Tab-separated table of C-alpha atoms in Angstrom:
chain	number	residue	atom	x	y	z
A	1	MET	CA	134.516	192.285	106.971
A	2	THR	CA	131.355	192.808	104.973
A	3	GLY	CA	132.802	195.944	103.438
A	4	ASN	CA	135.753	193.946	102.164
A	5	LEU	CA	133.343	191.311	100.868
A	6	TYR	CA	131.464	193.914	98.843
A	7	ARG	CA	134.673	195.380	97.441
A	8	GLY	CA	136.365	192.070	96.772
A	9	GLN	CA	134.037	190.260	94.385
A	10	ALA	CA	136.875	189.176	92.084
A	11	GLY	CA	136.201	185.681	90.766
A	12	LEU	CA	132.407	185.989	90.990
A	13	PRO	CA	130.420	186.419	87.751
A	14	PHE	CA	129.726	190.012	86.792
A	15	SER	CA	126.087	190.583	87.689
A	16	SER	CA	124.020	193.612	86.652
A	17	THR	CA	120.457	194.410	87.635
A	18	LEU	CA	117.482	196.406	86.423
A	19	ARG	CA	115.185	197.415	89.288
A	20	VAL	CA	111.888	199.242	89.649
A	21	TYR	CA	111.250	201.269	92.811
A	22	GLU	CA	107.588	201.979	93.581
A	23	PRO	CA	105.837	204.360	95.998
A	24	LEU	CA	104.262	202.863	99.095
A	25	GLU	CA	100.739	203.182	97.704
A	26	ALA	CA	101.581	200.725	94.898
A	27	PHE	CA	101.982	197.823	97.333
A	28	PRO	CA	99.236	195.772	99.019
A	29	GLU	CA	98.205	197.380	102.297
A	30	GLU	CA	99.425	194.441	104.387
A	31	GLN	CA	102.975	194.828	102.980
A	32	ARG	CA	103.288	198.521	103.746
A	33	PRO	CA	104.263	198.346	107.452
A	34	ALA	CA	107.226	196.078	106.648
A	35	LEU	CA	108.324	198.372	103.819
A	36	GLN	CA	108.007	201.448	106.011
A	37	ALA	CA	110.050	199.722	108.712
A	38	ALA	CA	112.739	198.916	106.140
A	39	GLY	CA	112.754	202.529	105.025
A	40	ALA	CA	113.040	203.805	108.590
A	41	GLN	CA	115.951	201.448	109.308
A	42	ALA	CA	117.682	201.990	105.962
A	43	VAL	CA	121.443	201.803	106.213
A	44	SER	CA	123.972	202.459	103.475
A	45	ARG	CA	123.407	200.945	100.077
A	46	ALA	CA	126.753	199.139	100.378
A	47	ALA	CA	125.486	197.423	103.534
A	48	VAL	CA	122.420	196.144	101.672
A	49	GLU	CA	124.595	194.786	98.854
A	50	ASN	CA	126.930	193.192	101.424
A	51	ALA	CA	124.025	191.488	103.185
A	52	GLU	CA	122.591	190.106	99.946
A	53	LEU	CA	125.957	188.783	98.740
A	54	LEU	CA	126.777	187.266	102.116
A	55	ALA	CA	123.371	185.549	102.251
A	56	SER	CA	123.824	184.096	98.750
A	57	LEU	CA	127.255	182.705	99.631
A	58	GLY	CA	125.775	181.257	102.831
A	59	ARG	CA	123.064	179.428	100.882
A	60	ILE	CA	125.679	177.793	98.668
A	61	THR	CA	127.641	176.418	101.611
A	62	ARG	CA	124.900	175.575	104.131
A	63	SER	CA	124.240	171.998	105.143
A	64	GLY	CA	121.478	170.025	103.453
A	65	GLY	CA	122.312	171.231	99.952
A	66	ASP	CA	119.217	173.456	99.557
A	67	PRO	CA	120.393	176.538	97.588
A	68	PHE	CA	117.062	178.375	97.711
A	69	PRO	CA	116.255	181.360	99.943
A	70	THR	CA	113.703	180.586	102.637
A	71	GLY	CA	111.951	183.959	102.611
A	72	ARG	CA	112.279	184.434	106.372
A	73	THR	CA	113.951	187.755	105.640
A	74	ASP	CA	113.801	189.838	102.481
A	75	LEU	CA	115.988	192.860	101.875
A	76	VAL	CA	114.391	196.087	100.678
A	77	ARG	CA	116.241	198.778	98.772
A	78	VAL	CA	115.018	202.331	99.244
A	79	THR	CA	115.532	205.514	97.261
A	80	THR	CA	113.992	208.977	97.380
A	81	VAL	CA	112.541	211.332	94.803
A	82	PRO	CA	111.107	214.837	95.206
A	83	ALA	CA	107.373	214.915	95.921
A	84	PRO	CA	105.253	215.893	92.891
A	85	ASP	CA	104.149	219.527	92.852
A	86	GLY	CA	101.208	219.858	95.175
A	87	GLY	CA	101.591	216.228	96.239
A	88	THR	CA	102.065	214.661	99.629
A	89	SER	CA	104.634	212.297	100.980
A	90	ASP	CA	103.692	208.586	101.025
A	91	ASP	CA	105.977	207.675	103.928
A	92	GLY	CA	103.526	208.506	106.665
A	93	ALA	CA	104.517	212.160	107.014
A	94	GLY	CA	100.979	213.469	106.507
A	95	ALA	CA	100.764	216.659	104.456
A	96	ASP	CA	104.519	217.230	104.406
A	97	THR	CA	105.684	217.529	100.790
A	98	GLY	CA	109.250	216.405	101.419
A	99	PRO	CA	111.022	213.644	99.470
A	100	VAL	CA	108.982	210.538	98.710
A	101	LEU	CA	110.394	207.130	99.558
A	102	LEU	CA	110.342	204.500	96.812
A	103	TYR	CA	110.815	200.810	97.583
A	104	CYS	CA	112.251	197.823	95.733
A	105	PRO	CA	111.842	194.511	97.627
A	106	SER	CA	114.383	191.826	96.725
A	107	GLN	CA	111.712	189.091	96.331
A	108	LEU	CA	114.403	186.413	96.458
A	109	VAL	CA	111.971	183.500	96.819
A	110	LEU	CA	110.158	184.368	93.597
A	111	ARG	CA	113.295	185.267	91.663
A	112	ALA	CA	115.101	182.099	92.736
A	113	GLY	CA	112.151	180.040	91.522
A	114	LEU	CA	112.124	181.808	88.148
A	115	ALA	CA	115.885	181.342	87.778
A	116	ALA	CA	115.641	177.641	88.629
A	117	ASN	CA	112.839	177.148	86.108
A	118	ALA	CA	114.874	178.873	83.405
A	119	LEU	CA	117.858	176.661	84.195
A	120	MET	CA	115.801	173.476	84.166
A	121	GLU	CA	114.225	174.261	80.782
A	122	GLY	CA	117.388	173.191	78.991
A	123	ILE	CA	118.557	170.471	81.390
A	124	HIS	CA	116.940	167.093	82.005
A	125	GLY	CA	117.661	163.712	83.526
A	126	PRO	CA	120.517	162.983	85.941
A	127	LEU	CA	122.225	166.354	85.418
A	128	ALA	CA	119.081	168.244	86.440
A	129	GLU	CA	118.748	166.111	89.565
A	130	LEU	CA	122.413	166.706	90.378
A	131	LEU	CA	122.161	170.493	90.005
A	132	ILE	CA	118.877	170.984	91.871
A	133	PRO	CA	117.293	167.803	93.281
A	134	GLU	CA	113.566	167.490	92.690
A	135	GLU	CA	112.893	167.409	96.431
A	136	GLN	CA	114.463	170.852	96.816
A	137	ARG	CA	112.545	172.231	93.835
A	138	ASP	CA	109.261	170.937	95.277
A	139	ARG	CA	110.061	172.426	98.678
A	140	HIS	CA	110.796	175.776	97.093
A	141	GLN	CA	107.592	175.669	95.055
A	142	GLU	CA	105.735	175.489	98.373
A	143	ARG	CA	107.487	178.695	99.454
A	144	ILE	CA	106.491	180.375	96.183
A	145	ASP	CA	102.873	179.283	96.648
A	146	GLN	CA	102.893	180.749	100.166
A	147	VAL	CA	104.219	184.095	98.883
A	148	LYS	CA	101.598	184.246	96.137
A	149	ALA	CA	98.812	183.322	98.547
A	150	ARG	CA	99.949	186.037	100.944
A	151	ASP	CA	100.679	188.845	98.473
A	152	GLY	CA	98.247	188.113	95.648
A	153	SER	CA	99.246	189.495	92.245
A	154	ILE	CA	103.039	189.619	92.079
A	155	ARG	CA	105.140	192.131	90.197
A	156	VAL	CA	108.774	191.051	90.178
A	157	HIS	CA	110.723	194.261	90.709
A	158	THR	CA	114.181	193.053	89.664
A	159	ARG	CA	115.753	191.624	86.534
A	160	ALA	CA	119.313	190.328	86.604
A	161	SER	CA	121.919	189.591	83.966
A	162	THR	CA	125.365	188.008	84.289
A	163	TRP	CA	128.417	188.700	82.147
A	164	GLY	CA	127.067	191.816	80.509
A	165	ILE	CA	124.049	194.085	80.260
A	166	PRO	CA	121.349	193.344	77.639
A	167	PHE	CA	121.382	196.034	74.964
A	168	SER	CA	117.616	196.481	75.371
A	169	TRP	CA	118.139	197.808	78.908
A	170	PHE	CA	120.194	200.728	77.619
A	171	SER	CA	117.246	201.958	75.542
A	172	LEU	CA	115.539	203.036	78.793
A	173	PHE	CA	118.222	205.597	79.700
A	174	MET	CA	119.930	208.719	78.387
A	175	GLU	CA	123.232	210.388	79.172
A	176	SER	CA	121.451	213.181	81.056
A	177	ASP	CA	119.807	210.818	83.568
A	178	ARG	CA	120.845	210.924	87.208
A	179	LYS	CA	123.712	208.578	88.025
A	180	ASP	CA	125.993	207.617	90.906
A	181	VAL	CA	129.520	206.322	90.414
A	182	VAL	CA	130.560	204.280	93.476
A	183	GLU	CA	134.316	203.999	93.899
A	184	ALA	CA	136.714	202.584	96.501
A	185	ALA	CA	140.452	201.910	96.564
A	186	GLY	CA	140.901	203.106	93.005
A	187	ARG	CA	138.191	200.809	91.585
A	188	ILE	CA	134.675	201.496	90.366
A	189	LEU	CA	132.422	199.228	92.416
A	190	THR	CA	129.323	200.048	90.406
A	191	VAL	CA	127.503	202.727	88.467
A	192	ARG	CA	123.781	203.269	89.053
A	193	VAL	CA	121.597	205.176	86.598
A	194	TRP	CA	117.994	206.259	87.303
A	195	ALA	CA	115.107	207.293	85.089
A	196	PRO	CA	111.438	207.992	85.903
A	197	ILE	CA	109.369	205.080	84.655
A	198	THR	CA	107.335	207.377	82.396
A	199	ASP	CA	110.545	208.429	80.609
A	200	ALA	CA	111.806	204.836	80.444
A	201	LEU	CA	108.525	203.641	78.921
A	202	GLU	CA	108.447	206.465	76.384
A	203	ARG	CA	111.985	205.571	75.265
A	204	ALA	CA	111.216	201.844	75.103
A	205	ARG	CA	108.055	202.416	73.045
A	206	TYR	CA	109.960	204.707	70.683
A	207	ALA	CA	112.580	201.992	70.179
A	208	VAL	CA	109.935	199.275	69.639
A	209	ALA	CA	108.042	201.376	67.090
A	210	ASN	CA	111.149	202.188	65.058
A	211	LEU	CA	112.648	198.703	65.180
A	212	ALA	CA	109.325	197.136	64.201
A	213	LEU	CA	109.412	199.178	60.990
A	214	ALA	CA	113.139	199.144	60.240
A	215	ALA	CA	114.391	195.809	61.628
A	216	PRO	CA	111.471	193.502	62.526
A	217	ASP	CA	113.723	190.414	62.630
A	218	LEU	CA	116.135	191.863	65.182
A	219	ASP	CA	116.281	189.873	68.429
A	220	MET	CA	116.417	193.113	70.381
A	221	LEU	CA	112.859	193.918	69.249
A	222	ASP	CA	111.458	190.935	71.162
A	223	ASP	CA	113.553	191.859	74.207
A	224	LEU	CA	112.258	195.429	74.104
A	225	ALA	CA	108.640	194.325	73.718
A	226	GLN	CA	108.946	192.101	76.799
A	227	LEU	CA	110.701	194.884	78.703
A	228	THR	CA	107.913	197.315	77.859
A	229	GLU	CA	105.226	194.876	79.029
A	230	TRP	CA	107.123	194.399	82.296
A	231	LEU	CA	107.444	198.139	82.978
A	232	GLU	CA	103.760	198.717	82.256
A	233	GLN	CA	102.881	196.706	85.385
A	234	PHE	CA	104.268	199.343	87.749
A	235	HIS	CA	102.990	202.556	89.318
A	236	VAL	CA	103.272	205.692	87.192
A	237	ASN	CA	105.451	207.404	89.830
A	238	SER	CA	108.022	204.607	89.934
A	239	MET	CA	111.735	204.928	89.250
A	240	VAL	CA	113.840	202.560	87.117
A	241	GLU	CA	117.427	201.837	88.161
A	242	LEU	CA	120.193	200.237	86.111
A	243	ASP	CA	122.884	198.909	88.464
A	244	TYR	CA	125.996	197.965	86.480
A	245	GLY	CA	127.603	196.042	89.323
A	246	ALA	CA	131.286	195.134	89.172
A	247	VAL	CA	131.352	195.199	85.352
A	248	ALA	CA	131.346	199.007	85.613
A	249	ASP	CA	135.060	198.905	86.392
A	250	LYS	CA	135.631	197.373	82.936
A	251	VAL	CA	133.405	199.605	80.802
A	252	TYR	CA	132.877	202.965	82.495
A	253	PRO	CA	132.712	205.696	81.184
A	254	ASP	CA	130.057	203.961	79.117
A	255	GLU	CA	128.285	205.444	76.099
A	256	SER	CA	126.036	202.434	75.452
A	257	PRO	CA	122.728	204.327	75.966
A	258	MET	CA	123.821	206.884	73.347
A	259	ASP	CA	125.016	204.170	70.952
A	260	ILE	CA	121.693	202.319	71.245
A	261	ARG	CA	119.724	205.512	70.624
A	262	LEU	CA	121.884	206.519	67.637
A	263	GLY	CA	121.704	203.011	66.206
A	264	ILE	CA	117.902	202.973	66.359
A	265	GLU	CA	117.671	206.471	64.870
A	266	CYS	CA	119.982	205.449	62.025
A	267	LEU	CA	117.903	202.342	61.306
A	268	ALA	CA	114.730	204.442	61.259
A	269	GLU	CA	116.342	206.821	58.748
A	270	GLY	CA	117.705	204.019	56.574
A	271	ASP	CA	121.302	204.897	57.464
A	272	MET	CA	122.791	201.407	57.577
A	273	THR	CA	126.344	202.763	57.796
A	274	GLY	CA	125.541	204.755	60.925
A	275	ALA	CA	123.667	201.826	62.465
A	276	ALA	CA	126.593	199.490	61.787
A	277	ALA	CA	129.025	201.962	63.348
A	278	ALA	CA	126.898	202.174	66.516
A	279	TYR	CA	126.757	198.375	66.735
A	280	ARG	CA	130.534	198.077	66.310
A	281	ARG	CA	131.040	200.443	69.241
A	282	LEU	CA	128.675	198.357	71.371
A	283	ALA	CA	130.265	195.084	70.299
A	284	SER	CA	133.807	196.263	70.980
A	285	ARG	CA	132.725	197.225	74.498
A	286	TRP	CA	130.551	194.252	75.484
A	287	ILE	CA	131.586	191.163	73.521
A	288	PRO	CA	134.879	190.860	75.469
A	289	ILE	CA	132.856	190.963	78.704
A	290	ARG	CA	130.497	188.223	77.520
A	291	GLN	CA	133.441	186.087	76.440
A	292	LEU	CA	134.604	186.014	80.058
A	293	ALA	CA	131.686	183.672	80.802
A	294	ARG	CA	133.509	180.981	78.789
A	295	ALA	CA	137.021	181.794	80.007
A	296	SER	CA	138.825	179.197	82.100
């Protein structure tokens, strides 16, 4: 049943995510046993996505009206990368230089709190109370305080976007990066693209530097600056993943990373015609997706 749930997300908003996977040594020592246990028990990626979707649907329909995650369980996504030359594995394998496990905890308690705060910023009065009653928000703030007290400094490993992927995210990737295309029953369920965080940061900084000179008023410049600051929080051996989600079936094969790179290069060279052409390609691909958010 869960497999069908994962494959049958028609009617739900398209949701895409940008995740950072870190080596075990990047996490507080008290978190490491739980992460190692998650890595040892890792099942298929589809099963993790099923579990997260099923849990979110359960929160919407549970009694009491509290939509927030409780934090009693937190899913962990795991990926592997080759060990650095001369390095050792961080998964407890001693001197073995096999693949290194990288971890991305879901951190649903923190992310739900951030999402609720963002929603409440533009909503006040009776509507705010109707959407998320103050009692529930206060109860969830207690959960957030408990997580922060337990884990100390918090790096949120996941960013999410509905009804389209922010153009700034594409600046972190290139066509040559490793990718997986996940298909079933003639549909593309998702496409996942990975880049080492050092490469992603180098590309983001290149984009920021060129846009700051050529197009300082562009909204994407602020997005890229914030994205760069976020990535700088993580371990140097981390991996960045762009997970298209169900929108991949609408846009893949997707040349957005190339269009973003060409657009920035054209702006830096003063080629406004080339930059406009790159933007038109992006707009023709993504504006129809974003318009679905307002479709009845």
